[in-house]
Short mmCIF file of C-alpha atoms and ligand atoms in Angstrom, two decimals:
data_model
loop_
_atom_site.label_atom_id
_atom_site.label_comp_id
_atom_site.label_asym_id
_atom_site.label_seq_id
_atom_site.Cartn_x
_atom_site.Cartn_y
_atom_site.Cartn_z
CA MET S 1 0.06 -0.01 0.08
CA ASN S 2 1.24 3.34 -0.93
CA ARG S 3 -1.17 6.29 -0.84
CA SER S 4 -1.32 9.65 0.51
CA ALA S 5 -3.93 12.38 1.23
CA LYS S 6 -3.98 15.99 2.82
CA ALA S 7 -6.69 17.65 4.62
CA ARG S 8 -7.28 21.12 6.17
CA ALA S 9 -9.31 21.74 9.30
CA ARG S 10 -10.19 24.82 11.54
CA ALA S 11 -10.05 25.47 15.19
CA ASN S 12 -13.22 25.90 17.27
CA ILE S 13 -14.35 27.73 20.33
CA ALA S 14 -16.99 26.30 22.55
CA LEU S 15 -19.94 28.44 23.42
CA ALA S 16 -21.24 25.77 25.56
CA LYS S 17 -18.33 23.91 27.15
CA TYR S 18 -17.41 20.21 27.21
CA TRP S 19 -15.78 19.26 30.56
CA GLY S 20 -15.85 15.71 31.79
CA LYS S 21 -16.09 12.35 30.29
CA SER S 22 -18.82 9.58 30.32
CA ASP S 23 -16.42 7.03 29.09
CA THR S 24 -12.63 7.59 29.25
CA GLN S 25 -11.82 4.52 27.09
CA LEU S 26 -14.04 5.78 24.18
CA ASN S 27 -13.34 9.49 25.11
CA LEU S 28 -17.08 10.31 25.20
CA PRO S 29 -18.33 13.67 26.73
CA ALA S 30 -20.35 13.70 29.84
CA VAL S 31 -22.21 16.84 28.76
CA PRO S 32 -23.35 18.45 25.38
CA SER S 33 -21.28 21.11 23.89
CA ILE S 34 -21.74 23.84 21.09
CA SER S 35 -18.92 25.45 19.29
CA ILE S 36 -18.06 27.93 16.40
CA THR S 37 -15.63 26.55 13.89
CA LEU S 38 -13.19 29.41 13.16
CA ASP S 39 -11.45 31.05 10.08
CA PRO S 40 -8.69 31.69 9.67
CA LEU S 41 -7.25 29.44 12.20
CA THR S 42 -6.26 26.47 10.25
CA THR S 43 -4.25 23.25 10.36
CA GLU S 44 -3.26 21.27 7.43
CA THR S 45 -2.12 17.69 7.78
CA SER S 46 -0.84 15.27 5.24
CA VAL S 47 -0.93 11.41 5.62
CA GLU S 48 1.20 8.87 3.70
CA PHE S 49 0.66 4.98 4.15
CA SER S 50 3.82 3.17 3.02
CA ASP S 51 4.77 -0.42 3.28
CA ALA S 52 8.43 0.54 3.36
CA LEU S 53 8.05 2.54 6.75
CA GLY S 54 8.87 0.36 9.84
CA ARG S 55 6.98 2.68 12.20
CA ASP S 56 4.68 5.83 12.16
CA GLU S 57 6.39 9.20 11.80
CA PHE S 58 4.81 12.56 12.85
CA SER S 59 6.29 15.89 12.26
CA LEU S 60 4.45 19.06 13.66
CA ASN S 61 5.30 22.56 12.39
CA ASP S 62 8.40 20.91 10.67
CA GLN S 63 9.67 19.47 14.08
CA PRO S 64 9.51 15.77 15.12
CA ALA S 65 6.57 15.58 17.34
CA LEU S 66 7.00 14.65 20.99
CA ALA S 67 6.66 11.09 21.93
CA ALA S 68 3.25 11.43 23.54
CA GLU S 69 2.09 13.24 20.46
CA LEU S 70 3.03 10.46 18.23
CA LYS S 71 1.58 8.00 20.47
CA ARG S 72 -1.73 9.80 20.14
CA ALA S 73 -1.57 10.16 16.41
CA SER S 74 -0.55 6.54 16.04
CA ALA S 75 -3.61 5.63 18.27
CA LEU S 76 -5.96 7.38 15.68
CA LEU S 77 -4.05 5.70 12.72
CA ASP S 78 -4.37 2.24 14.16
CA ARG S 79 -8.28 2.58 14.08
CA VAL S 80 -8.09 3.72 10.39
CA ARG S 81 -5.80 0.70 9.53
CA GLY S 82 -8.41 -1.33 11.38
CA GLU S 83 -11.13 -0.19 9.24
CA ALA S 84 -9.14 -0.23 6.08
CA GLY S 85 -7.61 -3.66 6.60
CA THR S 86 -4.04 -2.56 6.36
CA GLY S 87 -0.77 -2.75 8.42
CA ALA S 88 1.03 -0.05 6.43
CA ARG S 89 2.68 2.66 8.78
CA ALA S 90 2.27 6.28 7.98
CA ARG S 91 4.26 9.47 7.69
CA VAL S 92 2.15 12.46 9.08
CA GLN S 93 3.14 16.06 8.44
CA SER S 94 1.17 18.65 10.21
CA LYS S 95 1.26 22.47 10.10
CA ASN S 96 -0.73 25.11 12.07
CA PHE S 97 -1.35 28.18 10.28
CA PHE S 98 -2.36 30.10 13.45
CA PRO S 99 -0.85 33.42 14.16
CA THR S 100 2.66 32.59 15.84
CA ALA S 101 2.18 31.78 19.64
CA SER S 102 -1.43 32.56 19.58
CA GLY S 103 -1.95 30.53 22.56
CA LEU S 104 -4.78 28.75 20.94
CA ALA S 105 -5.29 24.99 21.15
CA SER S 106 -4.48 23.26 18.08
CA SER S 107 -5.64 19.68 19.08
CA ALA S 108 -9.24 20.23 17.63
CA SER S 109 -8.02 21.27 14.07
CA GLY S 110 -5.00 18.98 14.34
CA PHE S 111 -7.01 15.84 15.03
CA ALA S 112 -9.81 16.76 12.58
CA ALA S 113 -7.43 17.27 9.92
CA LEU S 114 -5.51 14.08 10.78
CA ALA S 115 -8.77 11.93 10.95
CA ALA S 116 -9.89 13.31 7.44
CA ALA S 117 -6.23 12.89 5.86
CA ALA S 118 -5.76 9.46 7.28
CA ARG S 119 -9.19 7.91 6.19
CA ALA S 120 -8.69 9.50 2.76
CA ALA S 121 -5.03 8.13 2.53
CA ALA S 122 -6.28 4.71 3.64
CA GLY S 123 -8.63 4.88 0.64
CA LEU S 124 -11.92 5.00 2.81
CA ALA S 125 -14.61 7.16 1.12
CA TYR S 126 -15.23 10.46 2.78
CA ASP S 127 -17.97 10.14 5.63
CA ALA S 128 -18.28 13.13 7.89
CA GLU S 129 -20.06 11.14 10.81
CA ARG S 130 -17.33 8.61 10.72
CA THR S 131 -14.53 11.07 10.55
CA SER S 132 -16.11 13.16 13.37
CA ALA S 133 -16.47 9.89 15.51
CA LEU S 134 -12.73 9.06 14.73
CA ALA S 135 -11.46 12.49 15.63
CA ARG S 136 -13.72 12.58 18.92
CA GLN S 137 -11.76 9.40 20.14
CA SER S 138 -8.45 11.47 20.11
CA SER S 139 -9.82 14.62 21.36
CA ALA S 140 -13.52 15.25 21.81
CA SER S 141 -13.43 18.91 20.77
CA ALA S 142 -11.89 17.84 17.38
CA ALA S 143 -14.94 16.01 16.49
CA ARG S 144 -16.81 19.50 16.36
CA SER S 145 -13.95 20.92 13.91
CA VAL S 146 -15.06 18.29 11.40
CA TYR S 147 -18.17 20.65 10.58
CA GLY S 148 -18.30 24.08 9.66
CA GLY S 149 -20.38 26.94 11.25
CA TYR S 150 -22.03 26.19 14.51
CA VAL S 151 -21.60 22.60 15.69
CA GLU S 152 -22.97 20.43 18.42
CA LEU S 153 -21.44 17.47 20.09
CA PRO S 154 -24.01 15.62 22.15
CA ALA S 155 -23.14 13.97 25.50
CA GLY S 156 -22.24 10.25 24.93
CA LYS S 157 -23.67 7.14 26.52
CA PRO S 158 -20.68 4.83 27.65
CA GLY S 159 -19.94 2.42 25.20
CA ASP S 160 -21.36 4.41 22.06
CA ALA S 161 -18.03 4.33 20.09
CA SER S 162 -19.66 5.87 17.01
CA LEU S 163 -20.92 9.17 18.39
CA PRO S 164 -20.08 12.12 15.89
CA ALA S 165 -20.77 15.86 16.46
CA ARG S 166 -23.32 17.45 13.94
CA GLN S 167 -23.75 20.72 12.26
CA LEU S 168 -26.44 22.83 14.02
CA LEU S 169 -26.30 25.82 11.47
CA PRO S 170 -24.05 26.93 8.66
CA ALA S 171 -21.47 29.67 9.10
CA ALA S 172 -23.54 32.12 7.22
CA HIS S 173 -26.30 32.03 9.81
CA MET S 174 -24.98 34.78 11.92
CA GLU S 175 -22.28 37.29 11.37
CA LEU S 176 -20.50 36.75 14.87
CA CYS S 177 -16.96 37.38 15.63
CA ILE S 178 -14.55 35.94 18.30
CA VAL S 179 -11.87 38.40 19.33
CA VAL S 180 -9.20 36.35 21.20
CA ALA S 181 -7.12 38.47 23.84
CA VAL S 182 -3.79 36.63 24.10
CA THR S 183 -2.78 36.98 27.76
CA ALA S 184 0.38 34.84 27.96
CA GLU S 185 2.93 33.04 25.71
CA GLY S 186 3.57 29.36 25.96
CA ARG S 187 1.98 25.97 26.72
CA LYS S 188 -1.02 25.78 29.44
CA ALA S 189 -0.19 24.38 32.71
CA VAL S 190 -2.54 21.47 32.94
CA GLY S 191 -4.01 20.12 29.66
CA SER S 192 -7.67 19.46 29.18
CA THR S 193 -7.66 15.74 29.42
CA ASP S 194 -5.69 15.80 32.87
CA GLY S 195 -7.77 18.70 34.14
CA MET S 196 -11.06 16.79 33.49
CA THR S 197 -9.85 13.77 35.30
CA HIS S 198 -8.64 15.76 38.13
CA THR S 199 -11.91 17.58 38.52
CA ARG S 200 -14.05 14.53 38.29
CA GLU S 201 -12.03 12.72 40.96
CA THR S 202 -11.70 15.77 43.40
CA SER S 203 -14.12 18.44 42.82
CA PRO S 204 -17.23 18.73 45.05
CA TYR S 205 -18.90 20.50 42.34
CA TYR S 206 -18.47 17.97 39.52
CA GLU S 207 -21.91 16.66 39.83
CA SER S 208 -23.56 19.90 39.80
CA TRP S 209 -21.65 20.97 36.59
CA ILE S 210 -22.66 17.73 34.85
CA GLU S 211 -26.28 18.47 35.93
CA ALA S 212 -26.21 22.22 34.82
CA ALA S 213 -24.38 21.84 31.49
CA PRO S 214 -27.24 20.56 29.31
CA ARG S 215 -29.56 23.39 30.25
CA LEU S 216 -26.70 25.92 29.33
CA ALA S 217 -26.22 24.09 25.95
CA ASN S 218 -29.98 24.24 25.42
CA GLU S 219 -29.97 28.17 25.88
CA VAL S 220 -26.97 28.52 23.46
CA ARG S 221 -28.72 26.34 20.87
CA GLU S 222 -32.06 28.34 21.33
CA GLY S 223 -30.20 31.71 21.28
CA LEU S 224 -28.43 30.62 17.99
CA LEU S 225 -31.64 29.56 16.25
CA GLN S 226 -33.16 32.76 17.10
CA ARG S 227 -30.25 34.71 16.40
CA ASP S 228 -30.49 36.18 19.83
CA LEU S 229 -26.75 37.30 20.80
CA PRO S 230 -27.63 38.37 24.35
CA ARG S 231 -29.23 35.09 24.91
CA ILE S 232 -26.13 33.21 23.56
CA GLY S 233 -23.86 35.17 25.40
CA ARG S 234 -25.42 35.20 28.86
CA ALA S 235 -25.53 31.22 28.63
CA MET S 236 -22.06 31.18 27.10
CA GLU S 237 -20.62 33.23 30.06
CA GLN S 238 -22.43 31.07 32.65
CA SER S 239 -21.04 27.84 30.98
CA THR S 240 -17.55 29.10 31.21
CA LEU S 241 -17.85 30.28 34.76
CA ALA S 242 -19.62 27.20 35.85
CA MET S 243 -16.92 25.01 34.39
CA HIS S 244 -14.04 27.07 35.85
CA ALA S 245 -15.74 27.04 39.34
CA CYS S 246 -15.90 23.35 39.10
CA GLY S 247 -12.16 23.22 38.34
CA LEU S 248 -11.19 25.78 40.97
CA ALA S 249 -12.97 23.71 43.65
CA ALA S 250 -10.73 20.73 42.70
CA ALA S 251 -7.89 19.53 45.10
CA PRO S 252 -5.65 21.10 44.44
CA GLY S 253 -7.47 23.83 42.57
CA LEU S 254 -7.31 24.26 38.87
CA VAL S 255 -6.67 27.99 38.32
CA TYR S 256 -6.25 28.64 34.51
CA TRP S 257 -6.62 32.44 34.91
CA GLN S 258 -3.94 34.86 35.18
CA PRO S 259 -4.50 38.68 36.41
CA ALA S 260 -4.73 39.53 32.61
CA THR S 261 -7.47 37.01 32.25
CA LEU S 262 -9.65 38.89 34.67
CA ALA S 263 -8.65 42.21 33.40
CA ALA S 264 -9.73 41.02 30.01
CA PHE S 265 -12.90 39.66 31.41
CA GLN S 266 -13.61 42.75 33.27
CA ARG S 267 -13.20 44.85 30.06
CA VAL S 268 -15.70 42.81 28.34
CA ARG S 269 -18.29 43.69 31.04
CA GLU S 270 -17.31 47.45 30.85
CA LEU S 271 -17.83 47.54 27.19
CA ARG S 272 -21.16 45.71 27.93
CA ASP S 273 -22.20 48.46 30.43
CA GLN S 274 -21.23 51.07 27.73
CA GLY S 275 -23.89 49.31 25.38
CA VAL S 276 -21.62 46.95 23.20
CA GLU S 277 -23.21 43.44 22.93
CA VAL S 278 -19.98 41.54 23.76
CA TYR S 279 -19.61 38.34 25.95
CA ALA S 280 -16.61 36.49 27.18
CA THR S 281 -15.46 32.77 27.47
CA MET S 282 -12.18 30.96 28.64
CA ASP S 283 -11.02 27.54 28.28
CA ALA S 284 -8.38 25.60 29.88
CA GLY S 285 -5.78 28.42 29.54
CA PRO S 286 -5.33 32.02 30.37
CA HIS S 287 -6.88 33.63 27.24
CA VAL S 288 -10.09 35.47 26.89
CA LYS S 289 -12.30 35.08 23.88
CA ALA S 290 -14.86 37.62 23.34
CA LEU S 291 -18.11 36.89 21.29
CA CYS S 292 -19.61 39.81 19.54
CA LEU S 293 -21.35 40.74 16.28
CA ALA S 294 -18.86 41.16 13.18
CA ARG S 295 -19.63 44.90 13.05
CA ASP S 296 -18.42 45.53 16.65
CA ALA S 297 -15.07 43.51 16.24
CA VAL S 298 -12.78 46.46 15.70
CA LEU S 299 -14.26 48.27 18.83
CA VAL S 300 -14.10 45.16 21.04
CA SER S 301 -10.55 44.36 19.74
CA ARG S 302 -9.47 47.94 20.71
CA GLY S 303 -11.00 47.81 24.09
CA LEU S 304 -9.47 44.46 24.93
CA SER S 305 -5.95 45.66 23.83
CA GLU S 306 -6.26 48.33 26.40
CA ALA S 307 -6.58 46.01 29.37
CA PRO S 308 -3.56 45.49 31.48
CA GLY S 309 -1.65 42.34 30.47
CA VAL S 310 -3.39 41.76 27.04
CA LEU S 311 -0.56 41.12 24.58
CA ARG S 312 -2.60 41.25 21.36
CA THR S 313 -5.76 40.27 19.89
CA ILE S 314 -6.83 37.92 17.07
CA LEU S 315 -10.11 38.12 15.14
CA ALA S 316 -11.80 35.07 13.85
CA GLY S 317 -15.19 34.44 12.30
CA PRO S 318 -17.36 31.37 11.40
CA GLY S 319 -15.52 28.95 8.99
CA THR S 320 -16.04 25.82 7.07
CA GLY S 321 -15.69 22.29 7.97
CA VAL S 322 -12.84 19.75 7.13
CA GLU S 323 -11.64 19.92 3.45
CA ILE S 324 -9.73 17.14 1.66
CA LEU S 325 -7.10 19.07 -0.48
C1 DP6 V 401 -12.21 23.67 27.72
O1 DP6 V 401 -11.24 18.26 23.56
O2 DP6 V 401 -9.21 19.22 24.45
O3 DP6 V 401 -11.56 23.64 25.58
O4 DP6 V 401 -11.11 15.17 24.61
O5 DP6 V 401 -9.40 15.29 26.38
O6 DP6 V 401 -8.74 15.94 24.21
P1 DP6 V 401 -9.96 15.75 25.21
O7 DP6 V 401 -10.23 17.23 25.52
P2 DP6 V 401 -10.43 18.66 24.72
O8 DP6 V 401 -11.39 19.52 25.75
C2 DP6 V 401 -11.76 20.73 25.45
C3 DP6 V 401 -12.13 21.29 26.55
C4 DP6 V 401 -12.41 22.79 26.40
C5 DP6 V 401 -13.93 23.09 26.17
C6 DP6 V 401 -14.44 22.82 25.02
O9 DP6 V 401 -13.74 22.83 23.78
O10 DP6 V 401 -15.58 22.30 24.73
#
């Protein structure tokens, strides 16, 4: 076997957060999540299966990947090899076209692009649901990046290996913008996977979070359907604060925030007090992502740039799903 393929996928930001797993083996989320797939934050990945290779090879941004990254990629490739009935090893080359040191997670776009490229290279016909379920087993947020626009990943029942995300609404449904306020350089302290396990094992608020999250996802979904930014934004802020409150109460507490995180968050509330429709969300890191109408993006970006500790801002808007190149 000697075949190659290349795919492009975009990052996404969750409006309603995924935090916690119902099945760690199959990497199934314990709560539903809803996200926007974002342009221009893209990853391109090529996969070449070759009988001449003795083991999988993985380069990330022109550097050999870390052992843990290679292991995670090989696990995905093993599933593809299983479905395609081949034992050929693969050469994987992946590049992020994010602004340098943006501090944005690349695992969602990375695993979505890898899943699509690996399936195509193995000769499997394109199937969005299977690609999404495959990406989900590597990183649940990656299941959402397979689709464009506004995307939902439902909670999974333990054992349901085939769970995919699904597109709720296309990118053109609403002219929204995400303004990322970058507050620090470098990698995050505790990755999402470890953070979730730690929260489930030690936070007294974990069950409350699992109970509250579906209602917040419903609010975000209804707000999107009605193109009601305040409704989306209020639920989005509650989702992120509830997720962080759950992590803060873990032992020891998970504190992803830096002083600049709170300064930027506060700035969003000040802008809102001044009449701008803008809302904030934070993931497993110190950056703040502000959600606003596209027409207010420059105003919001300027406001956030003035918050103490904000290094720069990045503007992104709804983008399309995975593409085979
Ligand atoms: C806070 O998808 O990175 O960004 O499935 O363990 O790889 P794994 O976790 P991951 O978690 C993302 C968590 C989040 C919220 C979200 O994107 O929904």
